[in-house]
PDB file of C-alpha atoms and ligand atoms in Angstrom:
ATOM      1  CA  MET S   1     -49.803  14.710 -26.360  1.00 53.00           C
ATOM      2  CA  VAL S   2     -50.792  17.020 -23.790  1.00 59.00           C
ATOM      3  CA  ASP S   3     -48.297  20.054 -23.530  1.00 65.00           C
ATOM      4  CA  ILE S   4     -47.119  20.719 -20.185  1.00 72.00           C
ATOM      5  CA  LEU S   5     -45.476  23.828 -20.767  1.00 73.00           C
ATOM      6  CA  THR S   6     -47.063  27.190 -21.101  1.00 75.00           C
ATOM      7  CA  ARG S   7     -47.058  29.062 -24.158  1.00 73.00           C
ATOM      8  CA  GLU S   8     -43.736  31.163 -22.950  1.00 73.00           C
ATOM      9  CA  GLN S   9     -42.051  27.984 -22.041  1.00 74.00           C
ATOM     10  CA  ARG S  10     -42.678  26.638 -25.008  1.00 69.00           C
ATOM     11  CA  SER S  11     -41.565  29.294 -27.230  1.00 66.00           C
ATOM     12  CA  LYS S  12     -38.309  29.595 -24.868  1.00 66.00           C
ATOM     13  CA  LEU S  13     -37.486  26.012 -25.316  1.00 65.00           C
ATOM     14  CA  MET S  14     -37.983  25.981 -29.167  1.00 60.00           C
ATOM     15  CA  ALA S  15     -35.421  29.029 -29.616  1.00 59.00           C
ATOM     16  CA  ARG S  16     -33.410  26.760 -27.424  1.00 57.00           C
ATOM     17  CA  ILE S  17     -33.918  23.988 -29.769  1.00 57.00           C
ATOM     18  CA  ARG S  18     -33.277  26.285 -32.989  1.00 54.00           C
ATOM     19  CA  GLY S  19     -30.067  27.049 -30.853  1.00 59.00           C
ATOM     20  CA  LYS S  20     -29.141  30.138 -32.893  1.00 66.00           C
ATOM     21  CA  ASP S  21     -29.350  34.086 -31.679  1.00 73.00           C
ATOM     22  CA  THR S  22     -30.556  32.964 -28.503  1.00 83.00           C
ATOM     23  CA  LYS S  23     -30.844  35.585 -25.554  1.00 90.00           C
ATOM     24  CA  PRO S  24     -27.679  34.257 -23.927  1.00 92.00           C
ATOM     25  CA  GLU S  25     -25.803  34.180 -27.401  1.00 93.00           C
ATOM     26  CA  LEU S  26     -26.698  37.728 -27.685  1.00 94.00           C
ATOM     27  CA  THR S  27     -25.324  38.978 -24.675  1.00 95.00           C
ATOM     28  CA  VAL S  28     -22.270  37.357 -25.034  1.00 96.00           C
ATOM     29  CA  ARG S  29     -21.815  38.836 -28.850  1.00 96.00           C
ATOM     30  CA  LYS S  30     -22.464  42.119 -27.002  1.00 96.00           C
ATOM     31  CA  LEU S  31     -19.657  41.753 -24.260  1.00 97.00           C
ATOM     32  CA  ALA S  32     -17.464  40.626 -26.980  1.00 97.00           C
ATOM     33  CA  HIS S  33     -18.302  43.517 -28.938  1.00 96.00           C
ATOM     34  CA  GLY S  34     -17.860  45.703 -25.854  1.00 96.00           C
ATOM     35  CA  LEU S  35     -14.298  44.695 -25.213  1.00 97.00           C
ATOM     36  CA  GLY S  36     -13.297  45.735 -29.011  1.00 96.00           C
ATOM     37  CA  TYR S  37     -13.349  42.137 -30.311  1.00 96.00           C
ATOM     38  CA  ARG S  38     -14.482  41.382 -34.074  1.00 94.00           C
ATOM     39  CA  PHE S  39     -16.053  37.870 -34.772  1.00 96.00           C
ATOM     40  CA  ARG S  40     -18.171  35.520 -36.891  1.00 94.00           C
ATOM     41  CA  LEU S  41     -20.909  33.640 -36.017  1.00 93.00           C
ATOM     42  CA  HIS S  42     -21.976  30.108 -36.510  1.00 87.00           C
ATOM     43  CA  ARG S  43     -18.748  28.550 -38.213  1.00 86.00           C
ATOM     44  CA  ARG S  44     -19.878  25.627 -39.900  1.00 86.00           C
ATOM     45  CA  THR S  45     -16.392  24.429 -40.923  1.00 89.00           C
ATOM     46  CA  LEU S  46     -15.610  24.042 -37.400  1.00 92.00           C
ATOM     47  CA  PRO S  47     -16.513  21.215 -35.103  1.00 91.00           C
ATOM     48  CA  GLY S  48     -19.493  22.040 -33.411  1.00 90.00           C
ATOM     49  CA  CYS S  49     -20.273  25.067 -35.394  1.00 92.00           C
ATOM     50  CA  PRO S  50     -19.208  27.316 -32.600  1.00 93.00           C
ATOM     51  CA  ASP S  51     -21.608  30.342 -32.116  1.00 93.00           C
ATOM     52  CA  ILE S  52     -18.813  32.930 -31.890  1.00 95.00           C
ATOM     53  CA  VAL S  53     -15.680  32.684 -33.574  1.00 97.00           C
ATOM     54  CA  PHE S  54     -12.388  34.842 -33.501  1.00 97.00           C
ATOM     55  CA  PRO S  55     -10.691  33.887 -36.658  1.00 94.00           C
ATOM     56  CA  ARG S  56      -7.442  35.633 -36.284  1.00 93.00           C
ATOM     57  CA  LEU S  57      -6.872  34.368 -32.783  1.00 95.00           C
ATOM     58  CA  ARG S  58      -8.131  31.082 -33.211  1.00 95.00           C
ATOM     59  CA  LYS S  59     -10.274  31.032 -30.613  1.00 97.00           C
ATOM     60  CA  ALA S  60     -14.164  30.215 -30.221  1.00 97.00           C
ATOM     61  CA  VAL S  61     -17.370  31.002 -27.753  1.00 97.00           C
ATOM     62  CA  GLN S  62     -19.658  28.453 -27.441  1.00 94.00           C
ATOM     63  CA  VAL S  63     -22.846  29.170 -25.515  1.00 94.00           C
ATOM     64  CA  HIS S  64     -24.387  26.130 -23.916  1.00 92.00           C
ATOM     65  CA  GLY S  65     -28.302  26.307 -22.769  1.00 91.00           C
ATOM     66  CA  CYS S  66     -27.908  24.841 -19.026  1.00 92.00           C
ATOM     67  CA  PHE S  67     -30.617  22.188 -19.958  1.00 90.00           C
ATOM     68  CA  TRP S  68     -29.914  20.930 -23.148  1.00 90.00           C
ATOM     69  CA  HIS S  69     -26.104  20.303 -22.227  1.00 92.00           C
ATOM     70  CA  ARG S  70     -26.698  19.357 -18.668  1.00 92.00           C
ATOM     71  CA  HIS S  71     -25.288  22.111 -16.612  1.00 93.00           C
ATOM     72  CA  ASP S  72     -24.729  21.413 -13.373  1.00 90.00           C
ATOM     73  CA  CYS S  73     -26.571  24.223 -12.002  1.00 91.00           C
ATOM     74  CA  GLY S  74     -30.208  23.528 -11.109  1.00 82.00           C
ATOM     75  CA  LEU S  75     -31.787  24.478 -14.548  1.00 80.00           C
ATOM     76  CA  ALA S  76     -30.911  21.039 -15.851  1.00 81.00           C
ATOM     77  CA  CYS S  77     -34.108  19.094 -14.766  1.00 82.00           C
ATOM     78  CA  ILE S  78     -35.446  16.072 -16.323  1.00 83.00           C
ATOM     79  CA  PRO S  79     -38.700  16.429 -17.741  1.00 87.00           C
ATOM     80  CA  LYS S  80     -41.480  14.599 -15.794  1.00 89.00           C
ATOM     81  CA  SER S  81     -42.562  12.584 -19.295  1.00 90.00           C
ATOM     82  CA  ARG S  82     -40.737  10.237 -21.673  1.00 92.00           C
ATOM     83  CA  VAL S  83     -38.129   9.976 -18.993  1.00 92.00           C
ATOM     84  CA  GLU S  84     -35.765   7.588 -21.211  1.00 93.00           C
ATOM     85  CA  PHE S  85     -35.839   9.605 -24.707  1.00 93.00           C
ATOM     86  CA  TRP S  86     -34.543  12.726 -22.585  1.00 92.00           C
ATOM     87  CA  LYS S  87     -32.122  10.674 -20.701  1.00 92.00           C
ATOM     88  CA  GLN S  88     -30.740   9.355 -23.981  1.00 94.00           C
ATOM     89  CA  LYS S  89     -31.142  12.373 -25.628  1.00 92.00           C
ATOM     90  CA  PHE S  90     -29.172  14.623 -22.984  1.00 93.00           C
ATOM     91  CA  VAL S  91     -26.109  11.739 -22.949  1.00 93.00           C
ATOM     92  CA  ASP S  92     -26.075  12.175 -26.826  1.00 94.00           C
ATOM     93  CA  ASN S  93     -25.818  15.898 -26.656  1.00 92.00           C
ATOM     94  CA  VAL S  94     -23.028  15.973 -23.401  1.00 94.00           C
ATOM     95  CA  ARG S  95     -21.219  13.048 -26.063  1.00 95.00           C
ATOM     96  CA  ARG S  96     -21.350  15.379 -28.870  1.00 95.00           C
ATOM     97  CA  ASP S  97     -20.099  18.435 -27.154  1.00 94.00           C
ATOM     98  CA  ARG S  98     -17.023  16.521 -25.506  1.00 95.00           C
ATOM     99  CA  ALA S  99     -16.356  14.934 -29.292  1.00 96.00           C
ATOM    100  CA  ASN S 100     -16.762  18.707 -30.630  1.00 95.00           C
ATOM    101  CA  LEU S 101     -14.158  20.243 -28.003  1.00 95.00           C
ATOM    102  CA  ARG S 102     -11.913  17.450 -28.646  1.00 96.00           C
ATOM    103  CA  ALA S 103     -11.707  18.110 -32.236  1.00 96.00           C
ATOM    104  CA  LEU S 104     -11.538  22.096 -32.223  1.00 95.00           C
ATOM    105  CA  ARG S 105      -8.673  21.668 -29.779  1.00 95.00           C
ATOM    106  CA  LYS S 106      -6.996  19.104 -32.037  1.00 95.00           C
ATOM    107  CA  ALA S 107      -7.169  21.503 -34.579  1.00 95.00           C
ATOM    108  CA  GLY S 108      -5.361  24.400 -32.904  1.00 95.00           C
ATOM    109  CA  TRP S 109      -8.704  26.166 -31.800  1.00 96.00           C
ATOM    110  CA  ASP S 110      -9.219  27.365 -28.140  1.00 96.00           C
ATOM    111  CA  LEU S 111     -12.884  27.087 -26.922  1.00 96.00           C
ATOM    112  CA  LEU S 112     -14.713  28.976 -23.992  1.00 96.00           C
ATOM    113  CA  VAL S 113     -17.819  27.295 -22.936  1.00 95.00           C
ATOM    114  CA  VAL S 114     -20.233  29.878 -21.778  1.00 96.00           C
ATOM    115  CA  TRP S 115     -23.013  28.608 -20.036  1.00 96.00           C
ATOM    116  CA  GLU S 116     -26.534  30.333 -20.334  1.00 94.00           C
ATOM    117  CA  CYS S 117     -26.943  31.041 -16.631  1.00 95.00           C
ATOM    118  CA  GLU S 118     -23.456  33.111 -16.294  1.00 96.00           C
ATOM    119  CA  THR S 119     -25.026  35.563 -19.139  1.00 95.00           C
ATOM    120  CA  GLU S 120     -27.505  36.510 -15.994  1.00 94.00           C
ATOM    121  CA  ALA S 121     -24.247  37.825 -14.395  1.00 94.00           C
ATOM    122  CA  PRO S 122     -22.599  39.965 -17.574  1.00 92.00           C
ATOM    123  CA  GLN S 123     -19.941  41.674 -14.922  1.00 94.00           C
ATOM    124  CA  LYS S 124     -18.591  38.640 -14.098  1.00 96.00           C
ATOM    125  CA  LEU S 125     -18.545  36.900 -17.457  1.00 97.00           C
ATOM    126  CA  VAL S 126     -17.288  39.775 -19.359  1.00 96.00           C
ATOM    127  CA  SER S 127     -14.032  39.476 -17.245  1.00 96.00           C
ATOM    128  CA  ARG S 128     -13.660  35.705 -17.602  1.00 96.00           C
ATOM    129  CA  LEU S 129     -14.228  36.603 -21.659  1.00 97.00           C
ATOM    130  CA  ASN S 130     -11.895  39.165 -21.501  1.00 97.00           C
ATOM    131  CA  ARG S 131      -9.221  36.941 -19.725  1.00 97.00           C
ATOM    132  CA  PHE S 132      -9.705  34.171 -22.664  1.00 97.00           C
ATOM    133  CA  LEU S 133      -9.658  36.496 -25.312  1.00 97.00           C
ATOM    134  CA  SER S 134      -6.552  38.190 -24.294  1.00 95.00           C
ATOM    135  CA  LYS S 135      -4.444  35.137 -23.071  1.00 90.00           C
ATOM    136  CA  PRO S 136      -2.186  34.260 -26.093  1.00 84.00           C
ATOM    137  CA  SER S 137      -3.144  31.648 -28.179  1.00 74.00           C
ATOM    138  CA  ARG S 138      -1.470  28.141 -28.169  1.00 64.00           C
TER     139      ARG S 138
HETATM  140 ZN1   ZN D 201     -26.045  26.984 -15.837  1.00 75.20          ZN
END
């Protein structure tokens, strides 16, 4: 199979597949830290293994790559080859996201989804993060 991506695109994509310690995630961590919150990372015991977890608050933040999780922002293009494969994969991803969100809520957790593209505007994001973390838990 011919690789249609440049080396840089490929390595970005692989980072997203691994899905950990990606640049958007690091941005969100930095912002939460700057707000004075302490958190843990990738709690496997919680549905969906949220990226950033605030145990005492029973809140978690999930950072979603726009491509993988189908954000309606223009970054979620469909690759030109193996279209059916990708479509199915995306459907599965979105379905899994929804199921995880439901399971988390049922367990009494609040989840904030942060999209990759939102991390490009940290000032806006930090106030959103602040609002989410400071509002009383359910
Ligand atoms: Zn997006």
